mmCIF file of C-alpha atoms in Angstrom:
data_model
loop_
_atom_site.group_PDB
_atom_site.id
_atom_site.type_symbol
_atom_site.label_atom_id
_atom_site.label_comp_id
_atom_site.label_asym_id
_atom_site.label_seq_id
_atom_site.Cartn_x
_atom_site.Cartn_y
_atom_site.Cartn_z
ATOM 1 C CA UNK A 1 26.126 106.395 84.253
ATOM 2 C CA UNK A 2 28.272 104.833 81.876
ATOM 3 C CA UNK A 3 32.168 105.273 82.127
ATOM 4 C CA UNK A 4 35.296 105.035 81.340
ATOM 5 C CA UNK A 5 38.642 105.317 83.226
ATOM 6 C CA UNK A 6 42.344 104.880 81.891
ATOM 7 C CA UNK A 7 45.013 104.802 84.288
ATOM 8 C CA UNK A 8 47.977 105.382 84.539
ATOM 9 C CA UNK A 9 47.839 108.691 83.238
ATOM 10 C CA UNK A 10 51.247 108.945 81.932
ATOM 11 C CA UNK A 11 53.917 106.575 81.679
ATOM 12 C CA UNK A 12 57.324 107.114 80.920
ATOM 13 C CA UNK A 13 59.515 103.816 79.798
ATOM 14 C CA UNK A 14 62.985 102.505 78.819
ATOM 15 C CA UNK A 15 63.128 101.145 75.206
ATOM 16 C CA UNK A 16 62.428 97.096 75.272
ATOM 17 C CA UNK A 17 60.382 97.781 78.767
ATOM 18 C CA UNK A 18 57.382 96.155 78.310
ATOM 19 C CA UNK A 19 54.030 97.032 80.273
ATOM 20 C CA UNK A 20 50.104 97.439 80.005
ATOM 21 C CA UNK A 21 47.632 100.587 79.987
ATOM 22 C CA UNK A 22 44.844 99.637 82.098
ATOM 23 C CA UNK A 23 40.810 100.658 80.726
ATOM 24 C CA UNK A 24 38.124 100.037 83.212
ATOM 25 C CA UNK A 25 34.606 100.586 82.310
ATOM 26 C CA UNK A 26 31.017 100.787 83.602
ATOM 27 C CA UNK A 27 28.655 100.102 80.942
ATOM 28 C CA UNK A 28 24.525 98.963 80.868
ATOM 29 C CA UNK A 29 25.437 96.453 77.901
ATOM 30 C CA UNK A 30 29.045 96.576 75.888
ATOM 31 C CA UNK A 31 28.580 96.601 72.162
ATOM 32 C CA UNK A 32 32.232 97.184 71.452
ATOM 33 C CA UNK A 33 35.392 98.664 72.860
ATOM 34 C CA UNK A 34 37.960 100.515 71.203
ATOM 35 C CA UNK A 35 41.776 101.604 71.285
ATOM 36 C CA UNK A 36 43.413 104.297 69.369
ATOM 37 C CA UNK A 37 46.574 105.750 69.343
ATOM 38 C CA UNK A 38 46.774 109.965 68.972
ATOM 39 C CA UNK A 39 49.933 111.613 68.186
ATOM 40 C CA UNK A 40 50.252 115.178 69.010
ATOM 41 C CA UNK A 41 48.198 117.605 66.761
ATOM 42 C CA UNK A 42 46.460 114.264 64.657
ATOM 43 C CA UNK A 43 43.493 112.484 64.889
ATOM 44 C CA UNK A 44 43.363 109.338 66.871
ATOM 45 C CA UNK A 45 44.171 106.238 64.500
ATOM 46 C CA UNK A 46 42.289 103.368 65.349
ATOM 47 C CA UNK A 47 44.037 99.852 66.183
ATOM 48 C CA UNK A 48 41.418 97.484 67.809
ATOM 49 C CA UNK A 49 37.962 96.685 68.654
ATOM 50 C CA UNK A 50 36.902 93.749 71.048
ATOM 51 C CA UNK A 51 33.466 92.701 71.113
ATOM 52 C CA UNK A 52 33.073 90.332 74.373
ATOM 53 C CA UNK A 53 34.922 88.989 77.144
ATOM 54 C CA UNK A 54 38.245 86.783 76.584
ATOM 55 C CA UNK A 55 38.893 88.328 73.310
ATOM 56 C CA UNK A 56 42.280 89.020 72.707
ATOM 57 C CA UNK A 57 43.296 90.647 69.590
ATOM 58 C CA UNK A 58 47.207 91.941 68.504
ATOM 59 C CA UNK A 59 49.195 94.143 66.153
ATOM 60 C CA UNK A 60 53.312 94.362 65.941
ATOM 61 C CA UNK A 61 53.855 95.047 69.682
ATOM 62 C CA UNK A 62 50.531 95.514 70.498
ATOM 63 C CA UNK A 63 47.997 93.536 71.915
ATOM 64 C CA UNK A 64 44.366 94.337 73.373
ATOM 65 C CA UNK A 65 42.206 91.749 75.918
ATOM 66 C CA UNK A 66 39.036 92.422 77.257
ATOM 67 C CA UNK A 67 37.431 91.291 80.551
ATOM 68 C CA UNK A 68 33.686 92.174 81.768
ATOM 69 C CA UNK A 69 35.289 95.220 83.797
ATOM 70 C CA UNK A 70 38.599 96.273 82.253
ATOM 71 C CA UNK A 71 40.608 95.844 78.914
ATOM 72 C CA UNK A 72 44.769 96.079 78.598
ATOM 73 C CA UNK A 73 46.689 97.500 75.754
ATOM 74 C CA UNK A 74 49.971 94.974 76.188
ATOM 75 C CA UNK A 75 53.074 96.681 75.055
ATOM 76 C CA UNK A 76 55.836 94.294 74.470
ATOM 77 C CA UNK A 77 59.351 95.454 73.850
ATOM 78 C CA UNK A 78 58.299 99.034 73.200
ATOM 79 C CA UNK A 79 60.092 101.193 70.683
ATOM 80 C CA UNK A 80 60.307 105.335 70.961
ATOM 81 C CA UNK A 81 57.773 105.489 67.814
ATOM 82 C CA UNK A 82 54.870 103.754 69.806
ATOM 83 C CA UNK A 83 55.537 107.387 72.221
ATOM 84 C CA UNK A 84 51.755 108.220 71.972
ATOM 85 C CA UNK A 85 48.440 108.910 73.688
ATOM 86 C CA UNK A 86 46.495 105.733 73.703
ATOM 87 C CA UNK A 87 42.514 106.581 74.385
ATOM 88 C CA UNK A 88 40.096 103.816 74.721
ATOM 89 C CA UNK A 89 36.711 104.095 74.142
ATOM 90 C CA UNK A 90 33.262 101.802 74.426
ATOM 91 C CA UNK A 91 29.918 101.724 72.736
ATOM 92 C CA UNK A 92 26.597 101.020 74.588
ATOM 93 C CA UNK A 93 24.747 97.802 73.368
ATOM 94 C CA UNK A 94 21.185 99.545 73.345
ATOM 95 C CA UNK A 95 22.460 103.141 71.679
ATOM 96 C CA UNK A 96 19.645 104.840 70.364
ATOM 97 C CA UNK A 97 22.357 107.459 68.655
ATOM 98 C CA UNK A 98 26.359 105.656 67.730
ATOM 99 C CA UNK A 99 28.298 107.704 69.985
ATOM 100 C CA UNK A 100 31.174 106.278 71.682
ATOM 101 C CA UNK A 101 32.463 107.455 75.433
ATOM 102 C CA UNK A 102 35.785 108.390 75.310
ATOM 103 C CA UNK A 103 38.424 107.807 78.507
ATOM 104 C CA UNK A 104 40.902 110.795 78.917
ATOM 105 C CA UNK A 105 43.811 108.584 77.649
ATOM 106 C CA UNK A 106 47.195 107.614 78.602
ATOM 107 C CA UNK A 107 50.392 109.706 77.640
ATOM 108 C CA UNK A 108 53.314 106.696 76.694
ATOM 109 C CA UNK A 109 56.956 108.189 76.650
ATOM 110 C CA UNK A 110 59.204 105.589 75.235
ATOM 111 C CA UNK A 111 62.983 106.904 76.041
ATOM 112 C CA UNK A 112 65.965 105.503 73.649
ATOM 113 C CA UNK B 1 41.564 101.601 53.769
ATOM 114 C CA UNK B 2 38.883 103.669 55.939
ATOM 115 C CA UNK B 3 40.413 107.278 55.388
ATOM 116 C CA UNK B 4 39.152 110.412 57.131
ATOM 117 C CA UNK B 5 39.789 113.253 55.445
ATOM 118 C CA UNK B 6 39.492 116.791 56.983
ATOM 119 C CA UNK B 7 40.099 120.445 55.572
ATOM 120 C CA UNK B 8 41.820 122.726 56.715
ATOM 121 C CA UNK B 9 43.961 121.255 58.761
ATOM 122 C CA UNK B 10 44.778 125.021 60.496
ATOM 123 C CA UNK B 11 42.699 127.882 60.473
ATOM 124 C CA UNK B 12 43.859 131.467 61.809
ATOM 125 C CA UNK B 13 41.105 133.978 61.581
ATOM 126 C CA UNK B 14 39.273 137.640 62.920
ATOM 127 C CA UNK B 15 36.808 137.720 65.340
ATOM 128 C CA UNK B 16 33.140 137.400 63.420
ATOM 129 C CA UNK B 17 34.859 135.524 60.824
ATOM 130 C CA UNK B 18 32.562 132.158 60.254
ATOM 131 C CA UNK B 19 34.768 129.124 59.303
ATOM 132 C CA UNK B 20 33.520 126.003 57.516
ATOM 133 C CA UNK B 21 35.499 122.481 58.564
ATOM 134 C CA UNK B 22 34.978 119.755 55.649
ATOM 135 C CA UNK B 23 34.846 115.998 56.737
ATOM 136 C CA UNK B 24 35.372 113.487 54.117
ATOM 137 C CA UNK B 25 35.215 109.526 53.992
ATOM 138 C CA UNK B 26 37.863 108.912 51.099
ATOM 139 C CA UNK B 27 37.714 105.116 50.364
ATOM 140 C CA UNK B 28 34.062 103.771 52.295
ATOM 141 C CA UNK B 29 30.659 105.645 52.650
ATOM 142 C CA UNK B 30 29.521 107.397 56.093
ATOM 143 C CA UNK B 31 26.102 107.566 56.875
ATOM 144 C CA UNK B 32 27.320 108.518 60.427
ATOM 145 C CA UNK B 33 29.740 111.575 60.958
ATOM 146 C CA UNK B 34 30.988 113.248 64.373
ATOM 147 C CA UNK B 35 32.706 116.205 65.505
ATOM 148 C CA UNK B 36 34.748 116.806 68.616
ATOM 149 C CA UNK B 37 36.180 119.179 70.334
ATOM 150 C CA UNK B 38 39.760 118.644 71.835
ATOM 151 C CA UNK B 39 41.271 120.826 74.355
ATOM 152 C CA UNK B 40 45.010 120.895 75.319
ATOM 153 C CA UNK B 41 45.674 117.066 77.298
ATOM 154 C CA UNK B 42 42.178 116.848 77.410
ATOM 155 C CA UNK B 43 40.193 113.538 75.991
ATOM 156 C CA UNK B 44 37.898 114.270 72.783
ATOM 157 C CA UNK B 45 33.895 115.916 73.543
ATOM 158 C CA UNK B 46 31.607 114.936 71.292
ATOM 159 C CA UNK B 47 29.561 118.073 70.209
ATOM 160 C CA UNK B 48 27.309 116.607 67.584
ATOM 161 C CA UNK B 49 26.540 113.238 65.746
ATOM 162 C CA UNK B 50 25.585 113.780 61.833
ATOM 163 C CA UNK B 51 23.387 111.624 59.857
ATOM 164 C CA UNK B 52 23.187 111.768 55.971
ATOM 165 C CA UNK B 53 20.147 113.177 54.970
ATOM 166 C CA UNK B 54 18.779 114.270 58.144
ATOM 167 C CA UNK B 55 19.582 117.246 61.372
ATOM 168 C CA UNK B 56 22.158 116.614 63.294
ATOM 169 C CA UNK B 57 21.730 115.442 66.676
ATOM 170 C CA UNK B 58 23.839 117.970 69.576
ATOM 171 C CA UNK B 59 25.118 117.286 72.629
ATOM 172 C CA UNK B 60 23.852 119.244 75.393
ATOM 173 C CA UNK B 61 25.620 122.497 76.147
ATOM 174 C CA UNK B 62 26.663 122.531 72.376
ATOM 175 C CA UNK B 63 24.738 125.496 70.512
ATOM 176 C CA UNK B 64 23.279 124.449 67.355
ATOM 177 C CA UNK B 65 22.887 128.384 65.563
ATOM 178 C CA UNK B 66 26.574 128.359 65.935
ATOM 179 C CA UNK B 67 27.631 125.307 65.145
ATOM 180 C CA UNK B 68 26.140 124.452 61.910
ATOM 181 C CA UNK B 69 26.903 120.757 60.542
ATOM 182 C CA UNK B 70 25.553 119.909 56.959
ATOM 183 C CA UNK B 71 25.652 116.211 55.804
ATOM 184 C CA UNK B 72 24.567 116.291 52.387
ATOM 185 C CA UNK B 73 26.264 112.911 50.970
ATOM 186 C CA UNK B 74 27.375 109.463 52.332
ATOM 187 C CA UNK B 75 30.760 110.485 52.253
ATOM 188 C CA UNK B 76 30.867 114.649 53.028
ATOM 189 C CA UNK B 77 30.135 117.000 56.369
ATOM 190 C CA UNK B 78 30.889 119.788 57.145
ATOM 191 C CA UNK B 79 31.106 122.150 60.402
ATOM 192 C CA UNK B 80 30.685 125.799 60.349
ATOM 193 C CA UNK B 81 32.087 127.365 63.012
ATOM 194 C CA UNK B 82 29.335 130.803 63.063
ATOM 195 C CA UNK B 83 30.654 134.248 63.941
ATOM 196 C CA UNK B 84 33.612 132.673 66.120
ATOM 197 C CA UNK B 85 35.199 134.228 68.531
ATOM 198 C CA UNK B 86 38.486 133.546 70.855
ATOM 199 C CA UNK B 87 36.321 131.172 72.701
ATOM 200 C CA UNK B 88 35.933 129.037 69.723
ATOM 201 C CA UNK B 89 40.001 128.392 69.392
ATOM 202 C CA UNK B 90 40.592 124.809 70.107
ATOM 203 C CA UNK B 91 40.959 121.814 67.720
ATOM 204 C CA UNK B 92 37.996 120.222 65.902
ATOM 205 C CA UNK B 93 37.957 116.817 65.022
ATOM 206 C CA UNK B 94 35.744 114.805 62.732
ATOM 207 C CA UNK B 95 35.088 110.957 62.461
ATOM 208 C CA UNK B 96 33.063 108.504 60.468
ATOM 209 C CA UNK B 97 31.875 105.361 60.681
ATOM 210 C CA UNK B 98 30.969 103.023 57.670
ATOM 211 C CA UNK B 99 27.622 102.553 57.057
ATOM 212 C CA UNK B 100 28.093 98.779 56.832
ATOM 213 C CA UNK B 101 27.299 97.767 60.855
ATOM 214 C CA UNK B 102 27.016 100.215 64.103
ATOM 215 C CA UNK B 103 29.850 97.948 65.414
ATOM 216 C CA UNK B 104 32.268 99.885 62.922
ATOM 217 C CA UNK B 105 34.754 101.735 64.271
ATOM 218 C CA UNK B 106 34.742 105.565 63.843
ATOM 219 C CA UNK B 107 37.506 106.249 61.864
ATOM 220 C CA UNK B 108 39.320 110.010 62.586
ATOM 221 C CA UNK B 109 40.596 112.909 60.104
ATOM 222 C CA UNK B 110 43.401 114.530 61.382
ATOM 223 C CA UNK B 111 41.584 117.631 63.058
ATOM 224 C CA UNK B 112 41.121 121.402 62.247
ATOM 225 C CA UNK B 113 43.242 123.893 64.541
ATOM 226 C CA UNK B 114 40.956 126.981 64.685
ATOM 227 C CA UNK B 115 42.470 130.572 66.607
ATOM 228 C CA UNK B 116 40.254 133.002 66.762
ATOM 229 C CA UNK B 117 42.530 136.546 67.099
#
């Protein structure tokens, strides 16, 4: 059964504290994994997509990698703006329908 | 680029009361739409994948007579919540992917609070 586990759950930092949020996943076949960022009471907004293994890909203090197993959302120097929940989500190669599985996401508290 | 739009954004209602959610690709066409259901710290469920032109395809446990999901154009769907009741309170959120490659990303509207008094 394909899935897909964040940990931690929720992590609180000091401003400038960098860190990673940690995605494993079991999946027959990876056609794509995903990262979004949710603020309370939005929709998630999407930041990246990696397709295979030892793909890196990065935006302002962000960056994504991807390994057969697992993929880390890098946060360098961390601001209190980026204070989000970050979900990550994969696609099956062999779909017969486009849904995407969904981990429960992890809660970042950035403190001034 | 790739905007979600979704309408309303909060909907307080009656008991009975049937309540329709619009979904709309702003700037790229959608021949994929979804809509999830998002409970308080929870992750998003997927209740239902919609297709332009065709029926929508449900996710098990979701009822189809009361969730009703139209997609009539590339770029519009909509979600009718059917004689809700408190039950039905939660936040519904819609997504949609362009119809340029399956590998798209689904791209998110900014969700529908529904309370059902």
């Amino acid at each position: 059964e394909d899935q897909v586990t964040q940990s931690p759950e929720a992590l609180r930092l000091q401003e400038g504290e960098s860190s990673s949020l940690n995605c494993s996943y079991t999946v027959s076949g990876l056609r794509g994994l995903f990262w979004y960022r949710q603020d309370p009471g939005k929709g998630p907004e999407f930041l990246f997509t990696l397709y295979s293994a030892g793909e890196e890909k990065e935006k302002e203090r962000l960056k994504a990698t991807l390994t057969k197993k697992e993929s880390f959302l890098h946060i360098t120097a961390p601001k209190p703006e980026d204070s989000a929940t970050y979900l990550c989500a994969v696609q099956r190669l062999m779909n017969r329908d486009d849904k995407i599985i969904f981990g429960k996401g992890t809660r970042l508290h950035i403190l001034p | 680029g790739a905007v979600v739009s979704q309408h309303p954004s909060r909907v307080i209602c009656k008991s009975g009361t049937s309540v329709k959610i619009e979904c709309r690709s702003l700037d790229f066409q959608a021949t994929t739409m979804f809509w999830y259901r998002q409970f308080p710290k929870q992750s998003l469920m997927l209740m239902a994948t919609s297709n332009e032109g065709s029926k929508a395809t449900y996710e098990q446990g979701v009822e189809k007579d009361k969730f009703l999901i139209n997609h009539a154009s590339l770029t519009l769907s909509t979600l009718t919540v059917t004689s809700a009741h408190p039950e039905d309170s939660s936040f519904y959120i819609c997504s949609a992917r362009d119809k340029t490659g399956v590998s798209q990303p689904q791209h998110f509207g900014d969700g529908t609070r529904l309370s059902i008094l």
